[in-house]
XYZ file of C-alpha atoms in Angstrom:
354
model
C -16.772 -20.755 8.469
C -16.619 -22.135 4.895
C -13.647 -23.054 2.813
C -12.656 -20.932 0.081
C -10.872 -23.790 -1.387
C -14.318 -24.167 -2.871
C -13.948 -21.270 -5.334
C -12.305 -22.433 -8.531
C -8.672 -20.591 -9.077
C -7.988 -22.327 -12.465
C -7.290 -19.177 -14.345
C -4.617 -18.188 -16.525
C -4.557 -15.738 -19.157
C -5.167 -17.867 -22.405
C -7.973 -19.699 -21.034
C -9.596 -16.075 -20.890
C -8.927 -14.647 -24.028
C -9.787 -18.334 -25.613
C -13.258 -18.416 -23.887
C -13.877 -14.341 -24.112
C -12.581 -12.660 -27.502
C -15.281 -10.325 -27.728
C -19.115 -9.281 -26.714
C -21.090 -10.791 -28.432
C -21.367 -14.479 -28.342
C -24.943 -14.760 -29.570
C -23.714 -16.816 -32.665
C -22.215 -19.344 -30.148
C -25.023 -21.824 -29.597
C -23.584 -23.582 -26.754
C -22.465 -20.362 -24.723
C -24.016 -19.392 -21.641
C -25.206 -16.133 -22.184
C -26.722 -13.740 -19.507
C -26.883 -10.348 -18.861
C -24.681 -7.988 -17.115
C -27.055 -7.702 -14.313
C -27.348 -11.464 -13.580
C -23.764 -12.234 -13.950
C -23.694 -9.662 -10.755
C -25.803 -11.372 -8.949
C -24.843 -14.551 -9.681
C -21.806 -14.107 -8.013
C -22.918 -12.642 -4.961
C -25.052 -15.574 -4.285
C -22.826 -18.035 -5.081
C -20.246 -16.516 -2.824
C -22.543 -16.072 0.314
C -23.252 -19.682 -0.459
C -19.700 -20.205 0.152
C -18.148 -17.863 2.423
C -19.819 -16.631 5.856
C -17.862 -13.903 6.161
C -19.462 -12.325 3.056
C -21.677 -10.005 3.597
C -23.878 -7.104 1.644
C -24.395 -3.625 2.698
C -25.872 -0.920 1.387
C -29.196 1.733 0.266
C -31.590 -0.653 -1.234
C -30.326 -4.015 -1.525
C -33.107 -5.278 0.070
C -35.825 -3.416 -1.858
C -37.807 -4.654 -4.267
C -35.773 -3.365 -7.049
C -32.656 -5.077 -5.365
C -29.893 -2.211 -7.088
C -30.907 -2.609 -10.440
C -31.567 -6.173 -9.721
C -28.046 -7.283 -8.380
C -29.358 -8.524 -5.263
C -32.878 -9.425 -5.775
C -34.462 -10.638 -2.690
C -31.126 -11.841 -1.639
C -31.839 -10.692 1.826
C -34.610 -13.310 1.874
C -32.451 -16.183 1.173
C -29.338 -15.015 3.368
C -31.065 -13.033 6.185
C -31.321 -9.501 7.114
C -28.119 -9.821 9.263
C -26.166 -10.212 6.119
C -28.135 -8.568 3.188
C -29.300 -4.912 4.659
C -30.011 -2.053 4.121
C -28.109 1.508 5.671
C -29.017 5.114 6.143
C -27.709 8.177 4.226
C -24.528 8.187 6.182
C -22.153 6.965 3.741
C -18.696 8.244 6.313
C -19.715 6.542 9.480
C -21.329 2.764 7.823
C -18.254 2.980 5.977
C -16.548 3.082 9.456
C -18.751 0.288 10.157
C -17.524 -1.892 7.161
C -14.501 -0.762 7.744
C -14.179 -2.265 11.277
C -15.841 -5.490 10.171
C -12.954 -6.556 7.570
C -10.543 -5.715 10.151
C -11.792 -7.873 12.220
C -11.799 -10.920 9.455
C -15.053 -10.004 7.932
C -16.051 -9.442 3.909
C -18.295 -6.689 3.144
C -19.305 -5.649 0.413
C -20.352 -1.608 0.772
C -23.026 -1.049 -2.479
C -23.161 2.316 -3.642
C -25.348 3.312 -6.386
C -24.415 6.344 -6.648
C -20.203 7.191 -6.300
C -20.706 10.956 -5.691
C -21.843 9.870 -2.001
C -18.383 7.885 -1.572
C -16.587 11.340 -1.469
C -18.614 11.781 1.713
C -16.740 8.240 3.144
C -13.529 9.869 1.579
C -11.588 10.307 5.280
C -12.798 6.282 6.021
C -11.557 5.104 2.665
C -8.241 7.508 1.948
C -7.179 7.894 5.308
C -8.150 4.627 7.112
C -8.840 1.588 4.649
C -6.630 1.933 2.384
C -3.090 2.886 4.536
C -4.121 0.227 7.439
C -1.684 -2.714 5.816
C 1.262 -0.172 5.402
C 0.772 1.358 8.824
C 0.794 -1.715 10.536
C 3.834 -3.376 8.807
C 1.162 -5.885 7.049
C 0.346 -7.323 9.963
C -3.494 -5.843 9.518
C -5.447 -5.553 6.767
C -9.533 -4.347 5.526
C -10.799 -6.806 3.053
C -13.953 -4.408 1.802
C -15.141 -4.060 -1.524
C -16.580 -0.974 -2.106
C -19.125 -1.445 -5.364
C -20.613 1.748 -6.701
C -22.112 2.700 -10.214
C -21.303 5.466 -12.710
C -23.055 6.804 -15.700
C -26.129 8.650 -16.633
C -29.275 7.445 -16.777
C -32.589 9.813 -17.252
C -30.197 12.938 -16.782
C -28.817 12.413 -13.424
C -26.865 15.401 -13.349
C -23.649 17.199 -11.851
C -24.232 14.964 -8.196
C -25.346 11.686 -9.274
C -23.811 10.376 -12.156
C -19.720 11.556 -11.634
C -17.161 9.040 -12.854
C -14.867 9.705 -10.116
C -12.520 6.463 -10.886
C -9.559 9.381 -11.667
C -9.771 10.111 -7.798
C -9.774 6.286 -6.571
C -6.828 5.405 -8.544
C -5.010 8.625 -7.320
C -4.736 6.437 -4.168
C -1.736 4.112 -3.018
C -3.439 1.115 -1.197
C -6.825 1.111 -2.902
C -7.287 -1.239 -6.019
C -9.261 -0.022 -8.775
C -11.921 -1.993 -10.875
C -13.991 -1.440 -13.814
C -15.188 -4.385 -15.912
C -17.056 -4.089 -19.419
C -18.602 -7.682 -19.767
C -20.537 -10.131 -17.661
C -17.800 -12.443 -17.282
C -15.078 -10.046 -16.388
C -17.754 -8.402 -14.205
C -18.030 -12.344 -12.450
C -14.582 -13.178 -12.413
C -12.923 -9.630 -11.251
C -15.852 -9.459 -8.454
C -14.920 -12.680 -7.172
C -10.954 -11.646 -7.131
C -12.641 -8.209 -5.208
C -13.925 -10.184 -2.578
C -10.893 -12.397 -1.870
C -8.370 -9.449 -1.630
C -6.980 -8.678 0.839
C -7.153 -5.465 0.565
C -9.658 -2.435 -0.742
C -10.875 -2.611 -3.796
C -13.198 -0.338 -5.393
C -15.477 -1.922 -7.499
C -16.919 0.865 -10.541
C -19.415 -0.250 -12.587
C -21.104 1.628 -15.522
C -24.910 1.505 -15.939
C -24.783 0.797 -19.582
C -22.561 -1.930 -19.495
C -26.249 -3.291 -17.479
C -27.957 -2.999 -21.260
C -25.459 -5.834 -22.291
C -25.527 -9.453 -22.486
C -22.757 -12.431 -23.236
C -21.034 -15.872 -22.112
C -20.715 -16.148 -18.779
C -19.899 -19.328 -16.702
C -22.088 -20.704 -14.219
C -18.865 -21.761 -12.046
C -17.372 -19.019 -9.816
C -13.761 -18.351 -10.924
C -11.123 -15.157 -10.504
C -9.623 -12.713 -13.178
C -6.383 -11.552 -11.549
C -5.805 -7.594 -11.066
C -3.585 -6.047 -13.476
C -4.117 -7.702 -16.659
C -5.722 -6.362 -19.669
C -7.535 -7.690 -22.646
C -7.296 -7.496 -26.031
C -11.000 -7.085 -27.281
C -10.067 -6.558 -30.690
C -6.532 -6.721 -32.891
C -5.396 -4.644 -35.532
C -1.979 -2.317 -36.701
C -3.074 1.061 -37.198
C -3.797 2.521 -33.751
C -4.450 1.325 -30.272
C -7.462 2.572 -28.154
C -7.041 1.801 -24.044
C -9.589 2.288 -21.801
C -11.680 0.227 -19.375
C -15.898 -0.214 -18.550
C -18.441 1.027 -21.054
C -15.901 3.162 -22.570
C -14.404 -0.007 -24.520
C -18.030 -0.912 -25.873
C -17.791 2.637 -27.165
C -14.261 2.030 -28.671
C -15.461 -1.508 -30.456
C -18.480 0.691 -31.844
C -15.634 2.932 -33.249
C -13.686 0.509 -34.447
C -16.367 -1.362 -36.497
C -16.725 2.145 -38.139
C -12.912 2.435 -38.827
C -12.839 -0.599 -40.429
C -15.163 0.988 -43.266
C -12.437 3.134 -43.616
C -9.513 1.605 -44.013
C -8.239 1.973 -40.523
C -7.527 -1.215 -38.364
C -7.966 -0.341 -34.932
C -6.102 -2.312 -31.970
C -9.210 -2.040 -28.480
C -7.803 -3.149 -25.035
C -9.850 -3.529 -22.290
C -7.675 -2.530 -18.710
C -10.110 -4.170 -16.942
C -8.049 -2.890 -13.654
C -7.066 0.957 -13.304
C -4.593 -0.148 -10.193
C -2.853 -2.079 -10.841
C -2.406 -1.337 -14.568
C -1.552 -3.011 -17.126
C 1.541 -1.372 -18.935
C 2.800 -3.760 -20.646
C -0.328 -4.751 -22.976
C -0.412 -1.164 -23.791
C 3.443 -0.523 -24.610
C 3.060 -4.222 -26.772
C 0.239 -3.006 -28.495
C 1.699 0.454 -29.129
C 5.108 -0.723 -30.153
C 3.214 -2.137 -33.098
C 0.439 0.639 -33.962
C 2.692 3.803 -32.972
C -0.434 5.892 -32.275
C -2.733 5.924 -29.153
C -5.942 6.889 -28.480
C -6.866 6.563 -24.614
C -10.538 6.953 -23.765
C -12.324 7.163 -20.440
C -15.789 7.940 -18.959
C -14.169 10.398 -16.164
C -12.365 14.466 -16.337
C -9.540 14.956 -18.221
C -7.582 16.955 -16.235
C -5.301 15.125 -13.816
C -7.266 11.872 -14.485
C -6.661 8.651 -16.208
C -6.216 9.372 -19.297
C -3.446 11.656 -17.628
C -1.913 9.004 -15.786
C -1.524 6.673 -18.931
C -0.816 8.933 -21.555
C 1.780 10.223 -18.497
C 3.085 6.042 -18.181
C 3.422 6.286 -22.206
C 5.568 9.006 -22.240
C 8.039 7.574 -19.344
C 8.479 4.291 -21.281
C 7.054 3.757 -24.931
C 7.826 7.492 -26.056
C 9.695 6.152 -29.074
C 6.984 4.274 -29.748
C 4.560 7.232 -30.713
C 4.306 8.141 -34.329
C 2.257 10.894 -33.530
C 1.098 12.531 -30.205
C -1.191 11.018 -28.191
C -5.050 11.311 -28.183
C -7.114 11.623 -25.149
C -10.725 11.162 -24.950
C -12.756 12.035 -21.708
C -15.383 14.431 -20.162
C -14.821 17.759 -20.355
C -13.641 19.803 -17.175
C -17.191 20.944 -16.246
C -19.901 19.611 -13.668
C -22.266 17.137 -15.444
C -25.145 18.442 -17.285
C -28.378 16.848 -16.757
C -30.301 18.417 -19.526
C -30.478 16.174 -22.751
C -29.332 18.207 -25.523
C -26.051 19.204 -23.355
C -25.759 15.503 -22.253
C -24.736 14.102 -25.517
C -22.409 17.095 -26.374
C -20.787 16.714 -22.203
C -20.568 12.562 -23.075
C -17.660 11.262 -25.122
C -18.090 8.422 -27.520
C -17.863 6.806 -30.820
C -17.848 9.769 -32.643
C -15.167 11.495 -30.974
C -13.200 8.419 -30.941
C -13.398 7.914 -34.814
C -12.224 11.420 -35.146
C -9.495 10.854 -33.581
C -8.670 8.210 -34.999
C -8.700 9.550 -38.477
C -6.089 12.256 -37.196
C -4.027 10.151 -36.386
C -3.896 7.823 -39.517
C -3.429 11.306 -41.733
């Protein structure tokens, strides 16, 4: 079995935000840049380098497509008994995955589609993530469970559901949605040495982007936010491709007048509270944004957090910004009005600074 000593740990919090401040590092000469896609992949092969206990599960990640290309031909360096590929039973090979961690294996369970993980829903909810509690911590599943969100070519009402407001409903389950390549690198790695569930959400458009990513393998802890961009006017939270959507917005509030304050979560559970509270203590007004229903979801849950503990913080009430409480459309025209973005976060924004 290989060490995991091997994996570098040397992360702290400034070292991030030094080395990451934004997206785009294309005026950096000297970064590494690569895209989203390859930063994915990286780290799965770097970490089956490492780690025989890692192993990769799922429809198509051994086709020639390789899930949008995050495990190209992977199987054909690491071996079918590691890299394969599973029927359209999504409840019993999570079962399957399941038993493996508990018996000191890694999986990795690759989804890419989420709306089938509601099918696994009695494996995950009622199994996974209660076994540490249950058994007084003396047992635990170590799975990550990767899936994608987001449309695509008009994918629909059952195939492109951000269901992350469900996940992080969940005691026992970590939740994780990156926006960049490197926090996609360093929070996968983290996913894969927990000791715990994690489920791992990633947003097809975030794919489209590129930036700096290192070639060494290293961790982002759970539970600590970013801040993407500063500024003393209002504060927009929110996590994966949502917080490209929110830097868009904020370029445009600039022209404006209106500094905007973006934080990246990074992690839905745990979350972190106290870069939003900072951040609002300064800006009084908050905007929270999010790919997923509005209803009981996460804008819910924070704008719920904010009202517990940084109420006399607010200026004015709070904004939130998410899908409307309908099944997905999958026809274009009713696809952009169904799918929040820049616009509606610049609107409200502009409230807010009235």
């Amino acid at each position: 079995m290989a060490n995991r000593s091997k994996i570098s740990f040397d992360w702290d919090k400034k070292s991030i935000e030094k080395e990451e401040p934004g997206f785009d590092h294309s005026g950096k000469s000297e970064a590494r840049n690569i895209p989203y896609t390859q930063a994915i992949y990286e780290t799965l092969e770097q970490i089956l380098a490492i780690d025989s206990r890692v192993f990769i599960m799922g429809q198509g990640v051994d086709d020639p497509s390789g899930m949008f290309g995050a495990t190209l031909n992977l199987h054909k360096k690491y071996g079918s008994q590691r890299i394969f590929d599973t029927p359209l039973s999504e409840d019993a090979l999570t079962g399957v995955a399941v038993g493996a961690a508990l018996v000191g294996m890694r999986p990795i369970y690759m989804h890419n589609r989420p709306d089938f993980l509601l099918l696994a829903m009695d494996q995950i909810v009622n199994h996974a993530s209660k076994w540490r509690y249950m058994f007084g911590g003396r047992s635990n599943v170590p799975i990550v469970i990767w899936a994608v969100i987001g449309r695509g070519w008009g994918s629909g009402a059952q195939h492109s559901q951000a269901l992350q407001g469900l996940f992080m409903h969940v005691p026992g389950l970590k939740l994780v949605m990156p926006s960049t390549p490197y926090d996609a690198k360093g929070l996968l790695v983290s996913s894969v040495l927990d000791d715990d569930p994690v489920v791992f959400i990633e947003h097809r458009w975030a794919f489209k982007h590129t930036g700096y990513v290192p070639d060494k393998l290293y961790a982002i802890p759970f539970g600590k936010g970013v801040i993407r961009k500063e500024g003393g006017d209002v504060t927009i939270v929110g996590a994966s491709y949502m917080v490209i959507e929110a830097l868009r917005a904020a370029e445009e509030l600039r022209t404006r007048g209106i500094e905007a304050e973006v934080i990246d979560l990074r992690t839905l559970n745990p979350l972190d509270e106290d870069i939003i509270l900072t951040s609002l203590k300064k800006t009084g007004r908050l905007i929270i944004v999010d790919t997923g229903w509005k209803t009981a979801g996460v804008t819910a849950e924070i704008a719920a957090m904010v009202s517990e503990k940084g109420l006399n913080f607010l200026k004015k009430p709070v904004k939130r910004i998410a899908a409307p409480d309908i099944p997905t459309p999958s026809g274009y025209v009713l696809e952009r009005k169904f799918y929040p973005g820049v616009r509606e976060v610049v609107n409200a924004a502009v409230e807010l600074a009235e």
